[in-house]
Amino acid sequence: MLDWLYELLGTMLSWFSSLFAGKYVFGLLIYALLFKVLFLPFSIKQQKNSIKQAKLKPKEMAIRRKYAGRNDQVTMQKVNQEIQELYQKEGYNPLGGCLPLLIQLPLLMALYNVVINPLKYICGLSDDAVLQIQAIVGGNSGRSTMGLLNKINATPFEAFK
């Protein structure tokens, strides 16, 4: 389902790594820097939203204190209505800080899948090729092919002929 995204991220990591003579760590570093730069505007918006929330907190608490001790439904609706009016007057959106996280989280989860399966997404090997390697070196990779990398390094080259 998301293989196209995994393959795109894997290609990016492979390309970034190739810029540094195949050093995978540097490829991840460049990816992280690119990720930070791309999401910098969202991060700034989120920080501004947090500052605005901190400034509005005393006013919101004043409204809540005004109706303290009354827990009936009408009073609670009045409290919520006054708080919403305060937010509208000040131009504050309580959900405004969530958007960057909703965009970043799926990309981080996709990158995680790419990182734990480098043979498939970075090296570009098919599932069949990964299964053949697994049969040669032994063991079960489960969801991750990271464990196979150590076994590949420990296996003599002649075993792959």
PDB file of C-alpha atoms in Angstrom:
ATOM      1  CA  MET A   1       0.000   0.000   0.000  1.00  0.00           C
ATOM      2  CA  LEU A   2       2.698   2.492   0.982  1.00  0.00           C
ATOM      3  CA  ASP A   3       5.484   0.759  -0.942  1.00  0.00           C
ATOM      4  CA  TRP A   4       5.803   3.732  -3.292  1.00  0.00           C
ATOM      5  CA  LEU A   5       6.582   6.001  -0.326  1.00  0.00           C
ATOM      6  CA  TYR A   6       9.011   3.483   1.158  1.00  0.00           C
ATOM      7  CA  GLU A   7      10.766   3.130  -2.183  1.00  0.00           C
ATOM      8  CA  LEU A   8      10.964   6.914  -2.601  1.00  0.00           C
ATOM      9  CA  LEU A   9      12.461   7.364   0.864  1.00  0.00           C
ATOM     10  CA  GLY A  10      14.815   4.427   0.283  1.00  0.00           C
ATOM     11  CA  THR A  11      15.982   5.930  -3.008  1.00  0.00           C
ATOM     12  CA  MET A  12      16.548   9.264  -1.289  1.00  0.00           C
ATOM     13  CA  LEU A  13      18.574   7.629   1.501  1.00  0.00           C
ATOM     14  CA  SER A  14      20.577   5.623  -1.013  1.00  0.00           C
ATOM     15  CA  TRP A  15      21.328   8.747  -3.040  1.00  0.00           C
ATOM     16  CA  PHE A  16      22.263  10.771   0.048  1.00  0.00           C
ATOM     17  CA  SER A  17      24.518   7.936   1.203  1.00  0.00           C
ATOM     18  CA  SER A  18      26.187   7.739  -2.200  1.00  0.00           C
ATOM     19  CA  LEU A  19      27.139  11.422  -1.874  1.00  0.00           C
ATOM     20  CA  PHE A  20      29.333  10.364   1.076  1.00  0.00           C
ATOM     21  CA  ALA A  21      30.919   7.245  -0.454  1.00  0.00           C
ATOM     22  CA  GLY A  22      28.124   4.959   0.755  1.00  0.00           C
ATOM     23  CA  LYS A  23      28.188   6.057   4.384  1.00  0.00           C
ATOM     24  CA  TYR A  24      24.646   5.252   5.545  1.00  0.00           C
ATOM     25  CA  VAL A  25      24.884   7.399   8.693  1.00  0.00           C
ATOM     26  CA  PHE A  26      25.645  10.506   6.655  1.00  0.00           C
ATOM     27  CA  GLY A  27      22.715   9.723   4.376  1.00  0.00           C
ATOM     28  CA  LEU A  28      20.436   9.622   7.422  1.00  0.00           C
ATOM     29  CA  LEU A  29      21.947  12.888   8.674  1.00  0.00           C
ATOM     30  CA  ILE A  30      21.268  14.646   5.359  1.00  0.00           C
ATOM     31  CA  TYR A  31      17.732  13.243   5.331  1.00  0.00           C
ATOM     32  CA  ALA A  32      17.146  14.530   8.872  1.00  0.00           C
ATOM     33  CA  LEU A  33      18.431  17.986   7.952  1.00  0.00           C
ATOM     34  CA  LEU A  34      16.250  18.089   4.845  1.00  0.00           C
ATOM     35  CA  PHE A  35      13.263  16.967   6.906  1.00  0.00           C
ATOM     36  CA  LYS A  36      13.892  19.745   9.449  1.00  0.00           C
ATOM     37  CA  VAL A  37      14.246  22.416   6.750  1.00  0.00           C
ATOM     38  CA  LEU A  38      11.074  21.319   4.938  1.00  0.00           C
ATOM     39  CA  PHE A  39       9.028  21.374   8.127  1.00  0.00           C
ATOM     40  CA  LEU A  40      10.534  24.551   9.559  1.00  0.00           C
ATOM     41  CA  PRO A  41       7.522  26.720   8.567  1.00  0.00           C
ATOM     42  CA  PHE A  42       5.158  24.285  10.306  1.00  0.00           C
ATOM     43  CA  SER A  43       7.379  24.227  13.355  1.00  0.00           C
ATOM     44  CA  ILE A  44       7.411  28.034  13.535  1.00  0.00           C
ATOM     45  CA  LYS A  45       3.616  28.126  13.243  1.00  0.00           C
ATOM     46  CA  GLN A  46       3.330  25.544  16.018  1.00  0.00           C
ATOM     47  CA  GLN A  47       5.618  27.567  18.300  1.00  0.00           C
ATOM     48  CA  LYS A  48       3.682  30.777  17.629  1.00  0.00           C
ATOM     49  CA  ASN A  49       0.477  28.912  18.434  1.00  0.00           C
ATOM     50  CA  SER A  50       1.976  27.699  21.729  1.00  0.00           C
ATOM     51  CA  ILE A  51       3.010  31.241  22.667  1.00  0.00           C
ATOM     52  CA  LYS A  52      -0.466  32.529  21.886  1.00  0.00           C
ATOM     53  CA  GLN A  53      -1.973  29.737  23.993  1.00  0.00           C
ATOM     54  CA  ALA A  54       0.273  30.663  26.926  1.00  0.00           C
ATOM     55  CA  LYS A  55      -0.806  34.304  26.663  1.00  0.00           C
ATOM     56  CA  LEU A  56      -4.496  33.363  26.565  1.00  0.00           C
ATOM     57  CA  LYS A  57      -4.293  30.907  29.469  1.00  0.00           C
ATOM     58  CA  PRO A  58      -4.809  33.551  32.213  1.00  0.00           C
ATOM     59  CA  LYS A  59      -7.890  34.935  30.435  1.00  0.00           C
ATOM     60  CA  GLU A  60      -9.272  31.422  30.004  1.00  0.00           C
ATOM     61  CA  MET A  61      -8.660  30.652  33.686  1.00  0.00           C
ATOM     62  CA  ALA A  62     -10.439  33.901  34.641  1.00  0.00           C
ATOM     63  CA  ILE A  63     -13.512  32.755  32.715  1.00  0.00           C
ATOM     64  CA  ARG A  64     -13.360  29.358  34.418  1.00  0.00           C
ATOM     65  CA  ARG A  65     -13.004  30.967  37.874  1.00  0.00           C
ATOM     66  CA  LYS A  66     -15.998  33.180  37.129  1.00  0.00           C
ATOM     67  CA  TYR A  67     -18.171  30.066  36.859  1.00  0.00           C
ATOM     68  CA  ALA A  68     -16.320  27.929  39.419  1.00  0.00           C
ATOM     69  CA  GLY A  69     -18.440  25.671  41.594  1.00  0.00           C
ATOM     70  CA  ARG A  70     -21.301  25.406  39.114  1.00  0.00           C
ATOM     71  CA  ASN A  71     -21.273  22.182  37.145  1.00  0.00           C
ATOM     72  CA  ASP A  72     -24.691  22.187  35.513  1.00  0.00           C
ATOM     73  CA  GLN A  73     -24.888  21.756  31.751  1.00  0.00           C
ATOM     74  CA  VAL A  74     -26.074  25.313  31.016  1.00  0.00           C
ATOM     75  CA  THR A  75     -23.157  26.834  32.935  1.00  0.00           C
ATOM     76  CA  MET A  76     -20.638  24.543  31.266  1.00  0.00           C
ATOM     77  CA  GLN A  77     -22.003  25.510  27.838  1.00  0.00           C
ATOM     78  CA  LYS A  78     -21.703  29.176  28.799  1.00  0.00           C
ATOM     79  CA  VAL A  79     -18.056  28.653  29.872  1.00  0.00           C
ATOM     80  CA  ASN A  80     -17.223  26.900  26.612  1.00  0.00           C
ATOM     81  CA  GLN A  81     -19.022  29.576  24.590  1.00  0.00           C
ATOM     82  CA  GLU A  82     -17.094  32.393  26.307  1.00  0.00           C
ATOM     83  CA  ILE A  83     -13.800  30.587  25.807  1.00  0.00           C
ATOM     84  CA  GLN A  84     -14.581  30.051  22.116  1.00  0.00           C
ATOM     85  CA  GLU A  85     -15.446  33.751  21.754  1.00  0.00           C
ATOM     86  CA  LEU A  86     -12.133  34.629  23.415  1.00  0.00           C
ATOM     87  CA  TYR A  87     -10.270  32.368  20.986  1.00  0.00           C
ATOM     88  CA  GLN A  88     -12.069  33.905  17.987  1.00  0.00           C
ATOM     89  CA  LYS A  89     -11.435  37.447  19.204  1.00  0.00           C
ATOM     90  CA  GLU A  90      -7.716  36.721  19.682  1.00  0.00           C
ATOM     91  CA  GLY A  91      -7.404  34.673  16.468  1.00  0.00           C
ATOM     92  CA  TYR A  92      -6.306  31.505  18.231  1.00  0.00           C
ATOM     93  CA  ASN A  93      -7.050  28.009  16.939  1.00  0.00           C
ATOM     94  CA  PRO A  94      -6.537  25.296  19.592  1.00  0.00           C
ATOM     95  CA  LEU A  95      -6.016  22.651  16.899  1.00  0.00           C
ATOM     96  CA  GLY A  96      -3.512  24.760  14.936  1.00  0.00           C
ATOM     97  CA  GLY A  97      -0.538  23.097  16.595  1.00  0.00           C
ATOM     98  CA  CYS A  98      -1.628  19.586  15.569  1.00  0.00           C
ATOM     99  CA  LEU A  99      -1.244  19.943  11.797  1.00  0.00           C
ATOM    100  CA  PRO A 100       2.561  19.704  11.704  1.00  0.00           C
ATOM    101  CA  LEU A 101       2.480  16.565  13.812  1.00  0.00           C
ATOM    102  CA  LEU A 102      -0.185  14.978  11.624  1.00  0.00           C
ATOM    103  CA  ILE A 103       2.050  15.530   8.590  1.00  0.00           C
ATOM    104  CA  GLN A 104       5.360  14.545  10.203  1.00  0.00           C
ATOM    105  CA  LEU A 105       4.239  11.376  11.970  1.00  0.00           C
ATOM    106  CA  PRO A 106       3.366   9.323   8.843  1.00  0.00           C
ATOM    107  CA  LEU A 107       6.659  10.340   7.234  1.00  0.00           C
ATOM    108  CA  LEU A 108       8.619   9.310  10.324  1.00  0.00           C
ATOM    109  CA  MET A 109       6.793   5.984  10.442  1.00  0.00           C
ATOM    110  CA  ALA A 110       7.555   5.426   6.751  1.00  0.00           C
ATOM    111  CA  LEU A 111      11.227   6.268   7.320  1.00  0.00           C
ATOM    112  CA  TYR A 112      11.301   3.776  10.193  1.00  0.00           C
ATOM    113  CA  ASN A 113      10.111   1.014   7.831  1.00  0.00           C
ATOM    114  CA  VAL A 114      12.786   1.996   5.317  1.00  0.00           C
ATOM    115  CA  VAL A 115      15.523   1.983   7.963  1.00  0.00           C
ATOM    116  CA  ILE A 116      14.615  -1.448   9.360  1.00  0.00           C
ATOM    117  CA  ASN A 117      14.386  -2.957   5.852  1.00  0.00           C
ATOM    118  CA  PRO A 118      17.461  -1.600   4.047  1.00  0.00           C
ATOM    119  CA  LEU A 119      17.867  -4.629   1.785  1.00  0.00           C
ATOM    120  CA  LYS A 120      14.473  -4.073   0.236  1.00  0.00           C
ATOM    121  CA  TYR A 121      14.081  -0.297   0.138  1.00  0.00           C
ATOM    122  CA  ILE A 122      17.641   1.050  -0.013  1.00  0.00           C
ATOM    123  CA  CYS A 123      19.444  -1.735  -1.864  1.00  0.00           C
ATOM    124  CA  GLY A 124      16.375  -2.330  -4.045  1.00  0.00           C
ATOM    125  CA  LEU A 125      16.269  -6.101  -3.615  1.00  0.00           C
ATOM    126  CA  SER A 126      13.013  -7.910  -4.261  1.00  0.00           C
ATOM    127  CA  ASP A 127      11.229  -9.956  -1.624  1.00  0.00           C
ATOM    128  CA  ASP A 128      12.400 -13.124  -3.398  1.00  0.00           C
ATOM    129  CA  ALA A 129      16.028 -11.984  -3.279  1.00  0.00           C
ATOM    130  CA  VAL A 130      15.723 -11.224   0.434  1.00  0.00           C
ATOM    131  CA  LEU A 131      14.235 -14.695   1.006  1.00  0.00           C
ATOM    132  CA  GLN A 132      17.109 -16.291  -0.946  1.00  0.00           C
ATOM    133  CA  ILE A 133      19.661 -14.398   1.145  1.00  0.00           C
ATOM    134  CA  GLN A 134      17.796 -15.482   4.253  1.00  0.00           C
ATOM    135  CA  ALA A 135      17.976 -19.113   3.096  1.00  0.00           C
ATOM    136  CA  ILE A 136      21.734 -18.841   2.483  1.00  0.00           C
ATOM    137  CA  VAL A 137      22.683 -17.165   5.750  1.00  0.00           C
ATOM    138  CA  GLY A 138      20.006 -18.903   7.836  1.00  0.00           C
ATOM    139  CA  GLY A 139      17.646 -17.440  10.373  1.00  0.00           C
ATOM    140  CA  ASN A 140      14.376 -15.619  10.198  1.00  0.00           C
ATOM    141  CA  SER A 141      14.294 -11.880   9.580  1.00  0.00           C
ATOM    142  CA  GLY A 142      10.671 -11.395  10.636  1.00  0.00           C
ATOM    143  CA  ARG A 143       9.517  -7.892   9.736  1.00  0.00           C
ATOM    144  CA  SER A 144      13.029  -6.457   9.676  1.00  0.00           C
ATOM    145  CA  THR A 145      15.954  -7.250   7.389  1.00  0.00           C
ATOM    146  CA  MET A 146      18.442  -5.483   9.677  1.00  0.00           C
ATOM    147  CA  GLY A 147      19.346  -8.774  11.368  1.00  0.00           C
ATOM    148  CA  LEU A 148      20.302 -10.288   8.026  1.00  0.00           C
ATOM    149  CA  LEU A 149      23.011  -7.663   7.490  1.00  0.00           C
ATOM    150  CA  ASN A 150      25.152  -9.024  10.321  1.00  0.00           C
ATOM    151  CA  LYS A 151      24.641 -12.572   9.092  1.00  0.00           C
ATOM    152  CA  ILE A 152      25.598 -11.540   5.548  1.00  0.00           C
ATOM    153  CA  ASN A 153      28.842 -10.023   6.852  1.00  0.00           C
ATOM    154  CA  ALA A 154      29.611 -13.219   8.801  1.00  0.00           C
ATOM    155  CA  THR A 155      28.875 -15.517   5.854  1.00  0.00           C
ATOM    156  CA  PRO A 156      31.773 -16.380   3.515  1.00  0.00           C
ATOM    157  CA  PHE A 157      31.431 -14.936   0.041  1.00  0.00           C
ATOM    158  CA  GLU A 158      31.564 -18.408  -1.568  1.00  0.00           C
ATOM    159  CA  ALA A 159      28.159 -19.238  -0.022  1.00  0.00           C
ATOM    160  CA  PHE A 160      26.497 -16.693  -2.314  1.00  0.00           C
ATOM    161  CA  LYS A 161      27.760 -18.274  -5.576  1.00  0.00           C
TER     162      LYS A 161
END
